[in-house]
Short mmCIF file of C-alpha atoms and ligand atoms in Angstrom, two decimals:
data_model
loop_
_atom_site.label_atom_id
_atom_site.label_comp_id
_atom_site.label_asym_id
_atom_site.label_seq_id
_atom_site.Cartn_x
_atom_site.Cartn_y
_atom_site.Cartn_z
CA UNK J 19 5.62 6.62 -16.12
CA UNK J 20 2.56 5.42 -18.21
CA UNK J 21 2.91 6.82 -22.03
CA UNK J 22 -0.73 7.42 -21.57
CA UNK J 23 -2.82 8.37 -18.30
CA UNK J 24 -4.51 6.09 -16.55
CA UNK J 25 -7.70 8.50 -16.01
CA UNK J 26 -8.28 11.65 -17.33
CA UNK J 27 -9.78 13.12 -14.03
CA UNK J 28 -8.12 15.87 -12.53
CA UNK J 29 -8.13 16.55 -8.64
CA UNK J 30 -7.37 20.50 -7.91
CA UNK J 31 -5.13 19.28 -4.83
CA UNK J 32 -3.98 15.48 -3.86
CA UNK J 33 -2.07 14.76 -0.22
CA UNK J 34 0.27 12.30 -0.68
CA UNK J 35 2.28 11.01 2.42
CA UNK J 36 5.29 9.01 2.78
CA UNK J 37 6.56 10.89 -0.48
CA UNK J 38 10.19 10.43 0.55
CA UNK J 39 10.02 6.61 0.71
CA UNK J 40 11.12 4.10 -1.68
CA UNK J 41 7.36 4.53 -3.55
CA UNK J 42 6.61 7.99 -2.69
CA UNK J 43 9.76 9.19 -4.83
CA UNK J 44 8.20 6.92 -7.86
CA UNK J 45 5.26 8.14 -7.92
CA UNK J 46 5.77 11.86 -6.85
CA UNK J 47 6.33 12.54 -10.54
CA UNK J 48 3.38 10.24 -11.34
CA UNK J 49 0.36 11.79 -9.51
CA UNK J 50 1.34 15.18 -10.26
CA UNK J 51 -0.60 13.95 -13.61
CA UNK J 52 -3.49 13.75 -11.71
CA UNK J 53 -3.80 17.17 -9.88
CA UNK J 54 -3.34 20.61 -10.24
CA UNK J 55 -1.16 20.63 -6.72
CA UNK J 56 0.21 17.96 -5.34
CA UNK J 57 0.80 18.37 -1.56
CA UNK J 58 4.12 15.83 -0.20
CA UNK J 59 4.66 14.96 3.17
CA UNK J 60 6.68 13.03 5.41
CA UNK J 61 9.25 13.28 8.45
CA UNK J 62 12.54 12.65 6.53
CA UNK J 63 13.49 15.23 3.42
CA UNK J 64 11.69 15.85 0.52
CA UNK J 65 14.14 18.30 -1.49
CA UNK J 66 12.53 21.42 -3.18
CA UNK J 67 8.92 21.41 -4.70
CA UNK J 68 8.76 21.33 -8.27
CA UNK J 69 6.50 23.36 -10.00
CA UNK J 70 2.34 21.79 -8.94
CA UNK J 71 4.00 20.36 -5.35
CA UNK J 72 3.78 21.90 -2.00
CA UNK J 73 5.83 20.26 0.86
CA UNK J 74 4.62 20.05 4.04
CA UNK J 75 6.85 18.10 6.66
CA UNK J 76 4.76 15.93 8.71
CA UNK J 77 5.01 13.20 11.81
CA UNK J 78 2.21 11.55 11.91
CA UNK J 79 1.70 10.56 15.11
CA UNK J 80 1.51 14.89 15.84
CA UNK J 81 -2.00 15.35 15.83
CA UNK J 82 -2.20 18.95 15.05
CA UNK J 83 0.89 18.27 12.28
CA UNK J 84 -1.55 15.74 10.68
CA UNK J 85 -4.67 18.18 11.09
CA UNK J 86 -2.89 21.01 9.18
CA UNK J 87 -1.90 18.28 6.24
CA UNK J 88 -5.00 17.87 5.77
CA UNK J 89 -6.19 20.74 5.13
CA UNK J 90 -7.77 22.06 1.71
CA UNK J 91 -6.96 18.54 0.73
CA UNK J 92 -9.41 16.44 -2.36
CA UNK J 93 -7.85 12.97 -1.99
CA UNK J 94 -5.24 11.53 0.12
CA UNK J 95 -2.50 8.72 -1.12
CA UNK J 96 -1.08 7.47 2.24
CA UNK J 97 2.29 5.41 2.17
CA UNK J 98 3.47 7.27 5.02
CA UNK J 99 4.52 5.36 8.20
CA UNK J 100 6.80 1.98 8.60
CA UNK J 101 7.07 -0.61 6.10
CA UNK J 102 8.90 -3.40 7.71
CA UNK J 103 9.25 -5.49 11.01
CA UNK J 104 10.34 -2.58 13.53
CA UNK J 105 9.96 -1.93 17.20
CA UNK J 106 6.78 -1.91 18.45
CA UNK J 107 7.15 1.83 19.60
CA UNK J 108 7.72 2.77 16.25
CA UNK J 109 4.82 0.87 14.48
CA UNK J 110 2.82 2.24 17.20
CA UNK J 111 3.92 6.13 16.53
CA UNK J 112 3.44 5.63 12.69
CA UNK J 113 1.08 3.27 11.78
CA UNK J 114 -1.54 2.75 14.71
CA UNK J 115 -1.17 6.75 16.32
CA UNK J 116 -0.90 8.11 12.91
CA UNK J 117 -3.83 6.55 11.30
CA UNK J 118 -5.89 7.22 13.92
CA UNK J 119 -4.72 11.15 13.54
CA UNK J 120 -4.96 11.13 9.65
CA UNK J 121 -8.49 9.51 9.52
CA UNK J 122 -9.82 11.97 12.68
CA UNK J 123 -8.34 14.38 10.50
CA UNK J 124 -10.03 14.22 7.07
CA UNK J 125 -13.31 13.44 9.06
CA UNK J 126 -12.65 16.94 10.55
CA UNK J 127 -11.32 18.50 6.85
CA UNK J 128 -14.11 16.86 5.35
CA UNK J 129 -11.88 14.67 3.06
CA UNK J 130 -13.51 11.88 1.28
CA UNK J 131 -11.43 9.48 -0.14
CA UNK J 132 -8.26 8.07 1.07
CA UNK J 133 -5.99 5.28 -0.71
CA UNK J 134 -4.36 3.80 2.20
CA UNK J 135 -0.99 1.07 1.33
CA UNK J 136 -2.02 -1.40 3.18
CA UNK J 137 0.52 -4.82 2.62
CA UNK J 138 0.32 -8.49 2.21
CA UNK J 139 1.73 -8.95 5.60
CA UNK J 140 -2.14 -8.49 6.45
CA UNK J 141 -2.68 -11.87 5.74
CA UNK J 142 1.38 -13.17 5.27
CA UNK J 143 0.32 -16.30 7.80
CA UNK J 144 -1.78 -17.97 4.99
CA UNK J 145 -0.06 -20.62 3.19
CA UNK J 146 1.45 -20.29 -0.78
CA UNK J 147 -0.34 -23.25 -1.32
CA UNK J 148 -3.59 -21.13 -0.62
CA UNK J 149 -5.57 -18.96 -2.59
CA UNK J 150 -6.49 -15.43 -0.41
CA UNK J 151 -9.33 -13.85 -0.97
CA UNK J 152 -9.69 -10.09 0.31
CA UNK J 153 -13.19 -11.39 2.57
CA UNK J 154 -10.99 -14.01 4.57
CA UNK J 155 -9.94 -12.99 8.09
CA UNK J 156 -6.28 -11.77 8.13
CA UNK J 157 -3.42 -13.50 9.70
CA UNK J 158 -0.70 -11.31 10.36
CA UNK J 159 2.58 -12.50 10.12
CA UNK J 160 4.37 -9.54 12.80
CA UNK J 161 3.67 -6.47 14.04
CA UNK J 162 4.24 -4.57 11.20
CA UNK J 163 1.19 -6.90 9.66
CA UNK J 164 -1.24 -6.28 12.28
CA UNK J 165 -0.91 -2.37 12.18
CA UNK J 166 -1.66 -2.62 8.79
CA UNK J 167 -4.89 -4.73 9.84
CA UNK J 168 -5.73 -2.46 12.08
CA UNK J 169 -5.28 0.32 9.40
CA UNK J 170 -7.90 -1.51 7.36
CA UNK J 171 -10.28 -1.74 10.12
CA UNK J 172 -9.83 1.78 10.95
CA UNK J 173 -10.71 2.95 7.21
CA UNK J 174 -14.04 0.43 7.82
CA UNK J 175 -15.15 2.43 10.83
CA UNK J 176 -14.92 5.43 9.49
CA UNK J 177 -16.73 4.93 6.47
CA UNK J 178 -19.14 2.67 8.16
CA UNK J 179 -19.67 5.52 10.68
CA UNK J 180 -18.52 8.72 8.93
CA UNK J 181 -18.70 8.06 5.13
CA UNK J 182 -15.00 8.50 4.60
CA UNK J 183 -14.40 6.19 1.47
CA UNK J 184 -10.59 4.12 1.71
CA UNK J 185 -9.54 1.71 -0.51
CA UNK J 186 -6.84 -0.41 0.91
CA UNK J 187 -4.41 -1.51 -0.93
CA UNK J 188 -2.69 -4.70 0.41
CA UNK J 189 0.60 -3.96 -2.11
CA UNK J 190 1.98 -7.31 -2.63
CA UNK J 191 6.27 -6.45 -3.64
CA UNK J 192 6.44 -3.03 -5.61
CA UNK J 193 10.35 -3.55 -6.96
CA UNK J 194 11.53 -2.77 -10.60
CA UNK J 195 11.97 -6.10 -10.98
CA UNK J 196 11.01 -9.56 -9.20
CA UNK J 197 14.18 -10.37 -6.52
CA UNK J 198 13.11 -14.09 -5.90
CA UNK J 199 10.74 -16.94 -6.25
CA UNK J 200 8.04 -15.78 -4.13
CA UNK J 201 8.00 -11.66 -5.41
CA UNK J 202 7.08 -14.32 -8.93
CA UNK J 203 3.51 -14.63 -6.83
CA UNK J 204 3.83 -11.05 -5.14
CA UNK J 205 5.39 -9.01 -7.27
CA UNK J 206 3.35 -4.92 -8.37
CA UNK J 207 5.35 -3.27 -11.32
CA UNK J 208 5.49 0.16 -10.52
CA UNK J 209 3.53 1.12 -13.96
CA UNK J 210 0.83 -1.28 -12.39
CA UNK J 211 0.86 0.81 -9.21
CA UNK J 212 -0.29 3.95 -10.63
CA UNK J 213 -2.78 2.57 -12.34
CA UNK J 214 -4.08 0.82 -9.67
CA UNK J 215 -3.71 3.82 -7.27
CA UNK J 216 -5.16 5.47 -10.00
CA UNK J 217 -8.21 3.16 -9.92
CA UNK J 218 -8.86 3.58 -6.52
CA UNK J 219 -8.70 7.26 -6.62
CA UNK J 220 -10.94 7.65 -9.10
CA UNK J 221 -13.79 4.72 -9.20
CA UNK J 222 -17.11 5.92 -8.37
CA UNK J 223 -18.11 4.48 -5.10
CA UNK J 224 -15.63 2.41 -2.96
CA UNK J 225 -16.68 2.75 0.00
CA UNK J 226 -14.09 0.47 2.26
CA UNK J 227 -12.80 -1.66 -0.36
CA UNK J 228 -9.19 -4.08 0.03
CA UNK J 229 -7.37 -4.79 -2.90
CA UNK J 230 -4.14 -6.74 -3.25
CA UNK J 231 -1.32 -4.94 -5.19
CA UNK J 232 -0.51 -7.31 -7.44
CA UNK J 233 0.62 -7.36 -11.50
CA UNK J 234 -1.06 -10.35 -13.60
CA UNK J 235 1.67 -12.46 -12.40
CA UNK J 236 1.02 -16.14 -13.34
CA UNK J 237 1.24 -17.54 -9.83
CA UNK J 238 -0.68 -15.62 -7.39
CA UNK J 239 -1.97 -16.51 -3.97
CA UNK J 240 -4.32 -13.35 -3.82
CA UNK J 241 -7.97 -13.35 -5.91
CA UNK J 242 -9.25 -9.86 -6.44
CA UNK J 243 -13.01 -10.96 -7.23
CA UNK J 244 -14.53 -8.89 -5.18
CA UNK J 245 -12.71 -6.20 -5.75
CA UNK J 246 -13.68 -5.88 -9.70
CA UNK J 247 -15.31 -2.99 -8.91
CA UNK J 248 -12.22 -0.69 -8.60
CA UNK J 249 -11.39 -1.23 -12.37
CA UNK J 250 -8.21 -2.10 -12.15
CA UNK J 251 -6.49 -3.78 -15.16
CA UNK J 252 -2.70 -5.14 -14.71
CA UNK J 253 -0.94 -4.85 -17.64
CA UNK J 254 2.56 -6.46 -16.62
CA UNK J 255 3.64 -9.74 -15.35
CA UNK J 256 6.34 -11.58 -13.64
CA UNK J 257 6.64 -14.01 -16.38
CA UNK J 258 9.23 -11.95 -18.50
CA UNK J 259 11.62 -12.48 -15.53
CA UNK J 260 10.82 -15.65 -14.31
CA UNK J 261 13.53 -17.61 -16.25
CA UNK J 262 16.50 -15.45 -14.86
CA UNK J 263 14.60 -15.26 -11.46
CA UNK J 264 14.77 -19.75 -11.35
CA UNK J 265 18.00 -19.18 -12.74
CA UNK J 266 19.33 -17.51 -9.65
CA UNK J 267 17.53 -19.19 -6.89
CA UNK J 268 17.28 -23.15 -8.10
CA UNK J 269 16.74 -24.54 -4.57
CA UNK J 270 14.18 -23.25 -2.24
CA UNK J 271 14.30 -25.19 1.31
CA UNK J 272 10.75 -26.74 1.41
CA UNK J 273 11.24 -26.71 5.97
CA UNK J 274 11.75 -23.03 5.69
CA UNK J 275 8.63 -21.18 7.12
CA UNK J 276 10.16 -18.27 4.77
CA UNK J 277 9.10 -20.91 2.02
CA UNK J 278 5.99 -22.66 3.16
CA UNK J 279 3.98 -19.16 4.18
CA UNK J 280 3.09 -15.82 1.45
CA UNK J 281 4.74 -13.70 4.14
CA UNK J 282 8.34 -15.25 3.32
CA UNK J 283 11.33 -13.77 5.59
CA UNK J 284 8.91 -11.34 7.29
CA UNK J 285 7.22 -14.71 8.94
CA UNK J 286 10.42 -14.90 11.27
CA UNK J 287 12.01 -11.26 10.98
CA UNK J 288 12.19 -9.78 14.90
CA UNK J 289 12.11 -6.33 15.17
CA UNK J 290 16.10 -6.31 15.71
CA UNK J 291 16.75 -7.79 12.51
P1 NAI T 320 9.39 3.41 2.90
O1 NAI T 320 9.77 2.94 4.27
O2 NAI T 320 10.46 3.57 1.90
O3 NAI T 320 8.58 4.77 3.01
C1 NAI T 320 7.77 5.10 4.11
C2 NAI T 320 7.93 6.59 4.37
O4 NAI T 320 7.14 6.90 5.53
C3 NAI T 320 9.37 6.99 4.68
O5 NAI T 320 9.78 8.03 3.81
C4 NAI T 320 9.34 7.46 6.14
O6 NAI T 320 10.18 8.57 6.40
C5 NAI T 320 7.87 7.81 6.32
N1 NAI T 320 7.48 7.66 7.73
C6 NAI T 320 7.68 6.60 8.53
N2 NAI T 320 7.22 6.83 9.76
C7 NAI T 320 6.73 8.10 9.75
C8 NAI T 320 6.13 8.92 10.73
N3 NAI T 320 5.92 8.48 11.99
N4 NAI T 320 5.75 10.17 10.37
C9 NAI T 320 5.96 10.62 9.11
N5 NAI T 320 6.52 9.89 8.13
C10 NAI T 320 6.90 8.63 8.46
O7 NAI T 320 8.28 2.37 2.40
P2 NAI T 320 7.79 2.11 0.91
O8 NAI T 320 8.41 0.88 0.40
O9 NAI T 320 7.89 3.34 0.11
O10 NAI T 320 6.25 1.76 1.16
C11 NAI T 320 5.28 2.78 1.18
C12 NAI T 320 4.04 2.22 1.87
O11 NAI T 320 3.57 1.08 1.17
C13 NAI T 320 4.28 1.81 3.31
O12 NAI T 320 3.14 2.16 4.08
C14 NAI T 320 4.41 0.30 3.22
O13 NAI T 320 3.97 -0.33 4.42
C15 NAI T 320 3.49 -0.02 2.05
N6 NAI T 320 3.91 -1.22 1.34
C16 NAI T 320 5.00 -1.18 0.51
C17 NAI T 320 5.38 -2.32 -0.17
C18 NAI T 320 6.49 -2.31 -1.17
O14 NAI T 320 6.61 -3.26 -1.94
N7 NAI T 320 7.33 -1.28 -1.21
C19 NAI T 320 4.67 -3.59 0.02
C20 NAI T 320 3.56 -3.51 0.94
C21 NAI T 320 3.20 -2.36 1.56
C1 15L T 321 6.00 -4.97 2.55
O1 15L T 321 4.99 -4.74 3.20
C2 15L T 321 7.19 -4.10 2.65
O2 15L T 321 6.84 -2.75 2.88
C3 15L T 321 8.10 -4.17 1.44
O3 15L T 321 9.36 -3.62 1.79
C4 15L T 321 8.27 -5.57 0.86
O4 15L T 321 9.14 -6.30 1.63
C5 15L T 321 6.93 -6.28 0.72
O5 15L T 321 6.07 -6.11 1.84
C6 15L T 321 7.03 -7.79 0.44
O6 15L T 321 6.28 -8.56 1.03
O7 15L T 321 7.84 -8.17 -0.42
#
């Protein structure tokens, strides 16, 4: 948790979905800073609501599941839906079906602003000898990847079209701590994630805008120029652990595709593992 607040707006109710995953649960306690009610959702269990949380269980490829979730609703955080190589049937009930259904949703709720978690795997087919920028086509490195690109391009038609505002965050590796050599380049410190969550929540006028989650990590692939207009501000780094990280992992196989491209394992992971 940040000692201090990364903005001092209020929203009277935030959705956020996915709250049962490995982010959701960090930053459950987090956004509840930044509302008066803080609506969870997802398929798998969320425990009891604290005091400020209402649960509402969710799939989000239902359509009229998704419609009622969305109801009464200022802001949505969405990091529901699957976050690794999978079978297509299940990218396609989660990430393609359910955007659709979320964004058809707020369009009908009237909800303005969503922060959708996008990933790196938009663009994991670029090489980490290249420097990304968030205007260059993607490359997807699976399936997983290209639902996410089609995420993005879903949040640009329907502000294009319907003035629904998304920033889309391309998270880069949200761990406590840097496993490897590449999270060095990748790597979003969870204190870093609220505030940049928090930034694109709260900046004025977004309209679609990508973003890669990333701390001020001292290599990066990833250059957020055009993206200064969020007003985000890292304020960790990778550097504290890169001695123990080199340490740990002293030879990295220069053949590997897992080495050559910013996607790593995901470049060759099948859907069966
Ligand atoms: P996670 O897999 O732990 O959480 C995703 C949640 O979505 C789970 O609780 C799951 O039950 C729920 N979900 C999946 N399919 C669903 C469906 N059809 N209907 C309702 N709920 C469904 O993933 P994690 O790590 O928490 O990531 C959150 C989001 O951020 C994901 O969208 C992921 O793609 C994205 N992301 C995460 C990164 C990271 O470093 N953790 C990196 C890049 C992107
Ligand atoms: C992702 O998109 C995944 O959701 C997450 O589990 C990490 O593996 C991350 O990318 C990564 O690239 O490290």
């Amino acid at each position: 948790m940040l000692t201090s607040p990364a903005s001092t707006l209020r929203f009277p109710r935030l959705l956020l979905t996915g709250a049962a995953g490995f982010l959701g649960r960090e930053l459950r306690p987090r956004l509840k800073t930044y509302c008066d009610v803080l609506r969870l959702s997802d398929r798998a269990d969320l425990g009891t609501a604290n005091p400020g949380e209402e649960i509402q269980p969710a799939a989000l490829e239902n359509k009229a599941q998704v419609l009622n979730l969305l109801t009464q609703v200022d802001a949505v955080v969405h990091l529901g839906g699957i976050s690794t190589e999978q079978p297509w049937d299940d990218i396609l009930a989660g990430n393609i079906m359910g955007m659709a259904n979320l964004y058809e949703a707020a369009r009908l709720k009237g909800v303005q602003r969503i922060v959708f978690a996008s990933s790196n795997h938009v663009t994991g087919f670029y090489r980490q000898d290249e420097v990304v920028n968030t205007r260059m086509p993607p490359k997807p490195d699976g399936f997983y990847g290209l639902s996410k690109a089609f995420g993005e391009d879903l949040a640009q038609m329907y502000w294009d079209r319907w003035g629904i505002e998304t920033v889309s965050i391309r998270i880069g590796s949200s761990t406590p701590e840097p496993k490897d050599r590449r999270m060095l380049a990748t790597w979003l410190s969870h204190d870093d994630l609220e505030r940049l969550v928090v930034a694109a929540l709260t900046a004025p006028i977004v309209g679609h805008s990508i973003i890669y989650g990333m701390s001020d990590n001292q290599t990066t692939w990833w250059d957020n120029t055009q993206a200064q207009h969020i007003g985000y501000r890292p304020q960790d780094s990778s550097d504290v652990f890169r001695a123990a990280v080199e340490a740990r992992q002293q030879h990295i196989d220069r053949q590997d595709p897992a080495a050559i491209y910013q996607g790593g394992a995901f470049v060759k992971a099948t859907p069966h593992g």
